């Protein structure tokens, strides 16, 4: 049973890494969020993967900022806001359900409000990603 649980955590971590890698090439798809989730899942069943992600030259700094300070760089906040601003009209005009037309943009607004309330990394570490 222990082995199955560990394998489930590893599979979940790999799924999150895959989604994060998709976010590198697909505009509007977040990378850091999925890498944070990958570190969380990997820490439960695959600690070497979690360590690798935390120390990775590209993915590591935003993960470390979040773990140490719960901080999000200003550039990431702007990119998230712009992505949401662009995708909102697309969702509103293409969704067939009125619930989706209202709930998804409303959820995006709440996420953006939450993002804006997060601190920025300490000075000297606010590297752009």
mmCIF file of C-alpha atoms in Angstrom:
data_model
loop_
_atom_site.group_PDB
_atom_site.id
_atom_site.type_symbol
_atom_site.label_atom_id
_atom_site.label_comp_id
_atom_site.label_asym_id
_atom_site.label_seq_id
_atom_site.Cartn_x
_atom_site.Cartn_y
_atom_site.Cartn_z
ATOM 1 C CA UNK A 1 0.000 0.000 0.000
ATOM 2 C CA UNK A 2 2.863 2.362 0.868
ATOM 3 C CA UNK A 3 4.347 1.804 -2.587
ATOM 4 C CA UNK A 4 1.048 2.666 -4.296
ATOM 5 C CA UNK A 5 0.748 5.897 -2.333
ATOM 6 C CA UNK A 6 4.308 6.886 -3.230
ATOM 7 C CA UNK A 7 3.659 6.091 -6.891
ATOM 8 C CA UNK A 8 0.475 8.179 -6.817
ATOM 9 C CA UNK A 9 2.402 11.187 -5.431
ATOM 10 C CA UNK A 10 5.069 10.699 -8.099
ATOM 11 C CA UNK A 11 2.497 10.504 -10.874
ATOM 12 C CA UNK A 12 0.807 13.650 -9.581
ATOM 13 C CA UNK A 13 4.169 15.432 -9.403
ATOM 14 C CA UNK A 14 4.986 14.412 -12.979
ATOM 15 C CA UNK A 15 1.578 15.616 -14.186
ATOM 16 C CA UNK A 16 2.196 19.006 -12.571
ATOM 17 C CA UNK A 17 5.702 19.199 -14.064
ATOM 18 C CA UNK A 18 4.233 18.397 -17.474
ATOM 19 C CA UNK A 19 1.592 21.108 -17.122
ATOM 20 C CA UNK A 20 4.276 23.535 -15.962
ATOM 21 C CA UNK A 21 6.412 22.731 -19.003
ATOM 22 C CA UNK A 22 3.394 23.333 -21.224
ATOM 23 C CA UNK A 23 3.096 26.722 -19.547
ATOM 24 C CA UNK A 24 6.585 27.589 -20.783
ATOM 25 C CA UNK A 25 5.424 27.443 -24.406
ATOM 26 C CA UNK A 26 1.690 28.195 -24.200
ATOM 27 C CA UNK A 27 0.764 31.814 -23.549
ATOM 28 C CA UNK A 28 -1.743 32.248 -20.751
ATOM 29 C CA UNK A 29 -0.873 28.909 -19.140
ATOM 30 C CA UNK A 30 0.919 29.384 -15.820
ATOM 31 C CA UNK A 31 4.255 27.727 -15.211
ATOM 32 C CA UNK A 32 5.153 28.662 -11.654
ATOM 33 C CA UNK A 33 1.838 27.572 -10.159
ATOM 34 C CA UNK A 34 2.219 24.088 -11.597
ATOM 35 C CA UNK A 35 5.862 23.883 -10.533
ATOM 36 C CA UNK A 36 4.838 24.852 -6.990
ATOM 37 C CA UNK A 37 2.243 22.085 -7.052
ATOM 38 C CA UNK A 38 4.866 19.697 -8.441
ATOM 39 C CA UNK A 39 7.215 20.506 -5.545
ATOM 40 C CA UNK A 40 4.371 19.955 -3.084
ATOM 41 C CA UNK A 41 3.471 16.552 -4.573
ATOM 42 C CA UNK A 42 7.094 15.516 -5.054
ATOM 43 C CA UNK A 43 7.938 16.362 -1.448
ATOM 44 C CA UNK A 44 5.400 13.713 -0.405
ATOM 45 C CA UNK A 45 6.632 10.918 -2.662
ATOM 46 C CA UNK A 46 9.743 11.924 -4.577
ATOM 47 C CA UNK A 47 12.005 14.259 -2.552
ATOM 48 C CA UNK A 48 14.866 14.230 -5.104
ATOM 49 C CA UNK A 49 12.504 15.697 -7.734
ATOM 50 C CA UNK A 50 11.375 18.370 -5.267
ATOM 51 C CA UNK A 51 15.008 19.267 -4.531
ATOM 52 C CA UNK A 52 15.815 19.361 -8.250
ATOM 53 C CA UNK A 53 12.925 21.758 -8.953
ATOM 54 C CA UNK A 54 13.803 24.005 -6.000
ATOM 55 C CA UNK A 55 17.426 24.253 -7.175
ATOM 56 C CA UNK A 56 16.660 24.479 -10.900
ATOM 57 C CA UNK A 57 18.159 27.640 -12.477
ATOM 58 C CA UNK A 58 14.879 28.691 -14.151
ATOM 59 C CA UNK A 59 12.119 27.241 -11.967
ATOM 60 C CA UNK A 60 13.922 27.432 -8.622
ATOM 61 C CA UNK A 61 13.939 31.176 -7.891
ATOM 62 C CA UNK A 62 10.147 31.708 -8.027
ATOM 63 C CA UNK A 63 9.630 28.536 -5.984
ATOM 64 C CA UNK A 64 12.145 29.734 -3.393
ATOM 65 C CA UNK A 65 10.546 33.212 -3.248
ATOM 66 C CA UNK A 66 7.179 31.618 -2.603
ATOM 67 C CA UNK A 67 8.467 29.172 0.006
ATOM 68 C CA UNK A 68 10.517 31.738 1.907
ATOM 69 C CA UNK A 69 8.459 34.922 1.616
ATOM 70 C CA UNK A 70 5.138 34.018 -0.036
ATOM 71 C CA UNK A 71 6.286 36.588 -2.599
ATOM 72 C CA UNK A 72 5.401 37.008 -6.277
ATOM 73 C CA UNK A 73 7.489 39.254 -8.563
ATOM 74 C CA UNK A 74 5.816 42.311 -10.052
ATOM 75 C CA UNK A 75 6.473 41.091 -13.595
ATOM 76 C CA UNK A 76 4.640 37.820 -12.881
ATOM 77 C CA UNK A 77 1.683 39.757 -11.496
ATOM 78 C CA UNK A 78 1.546 41.910 -14.626
ATOM 79 C CA UNK A 79 1.811 38.935 -16.967
ATOM 80 C CA UNK A 80 -0.961 37.128 -15.100
ATOM 81 C CA UNK A 81 -3.182 40.200 -15.218
ATOM 82 C CA UNK A 82 -2.608 40.751 -18.923
ATOM 83 C CA UNK A 83 -3.294 37.080 -19.674
ATOM 84 C CA UNK A 84 -6.539 37.233 -17.720
ATOM 85 C CA UNK A 85 -7.560 40.505 -19.368
ATOM 86 C CA UNK A 86 -7.035 38.974 -22.819
ATOM 87 C CA UNK A 87 -8.767 35.692 -22.029
ATOM 88 C CA UNK A 88 -11.844 37.161 -20.305
ATOM 89 C CA UNK A 89 -13.569 38.438 -23.464
ATOM 90 C CA UNK A 90 -12.745 35.199 -25.257
ATOM 91 C CA UNK A 91 -14.420 33.209 -22.483
ATOM 92 C CA UNK A 92 -17.388 35.570 -22.312
ATOM 93 C CA UNK A 93 -18.055 35.413 -26.054
ATOM 94 C CA UNK A 94 -17.343 31.719 -26.649
ATOM 95 C CA UNK A 95 -18.828 30.053 -23.566
ATOM 96 C CA UNK A 96 -22.277 28.641 -24.168
ATOM 97 C CA UNK A 97 -23.349 28.651 -20.541
ATOM 98 C CA UNK A 98 -24.181 31.945 -18.820
ATOM 99 C CA UNK A 99 -22.772 30.468 -15.619
ATOM 100 C CA UNK A 100 -19.371 30.070 -17.240
ATOM 101 C CA UNK A 101 -19.604 33.540 -18.767
ATOM 102 C CA UNK A 102 -19.960 35.021 -15.273
ATOM 103 C CA UNK A 103 -18.184 32.615 -12.919
ATOM 104 C CA UNK A 104 -14.887 32.215 -14.790
ATOM 105 C CA UNK A 105 -14.215 35.966 -15.228
ATOM 106 C CA UNK A 106 -15.388 36.531 -11.651
ATOM 107 C CA UNK A 107 -12.956 33.872 -10.451
ATOM 108 C CA UNK A 108 -10.194 35.474 -12.502
ATOM 109 C CA UNK A 109 -10.890 38.823 -10.860
ATOM 110 C CA UNK A 110 -10.655 37.237 -7.415
ATOM 111 C CA UNK A 111 -7.373 35.516 -8.313
ATOM 112 C CA UNK A 112 -5.982 38.784 -9.677
ATOM 113 C CA UNK A 113 -7.013 40.622 -6.520
ATOM 114 C CA UNK A 114 -5.293 37.937 -4.439
ATOM 115 C CA UNK A 115 -2.159 38.159 -6.616
ATOM 116 C CA UNK A 116 -1.981 41.907 -6.154
ATOM 117 C CA UNK A 117 -2.041 41.529 -2.376
ATOM 118 C CA UNK A 118 1.011 39.229 -2.347
ATOM 119 C CA UNK A 119 4.315 40.892 -1.476
ATOM 120 C CA UNK A 120 7.180 41.163 -3.930
ATOM 121 C CA UNK A 121 10.492 39.376 -3.311
ATOM 122 C CA UNK A 122 13.022 41.245 -1.151
ATOM 123 C CA UNK A 123 15.286 43.758 -2.876
ATOM 124 C CA UNK A 124 18.113 42.311 -4.887
ATOM 125 C CA UNK A 125 16.168 39.109 -5.544
ATOM 126 C CA UNK A 126 13.371 40.475 -7.736
ATOM 127 C CA UNK A 127 14.737 38.770 -10.818
ATOM 128 C CA UNK A 128 12.476 38.650 -13.839
ATOM 129 C CA UNK A 129 11.513 35.217 -15.000
#
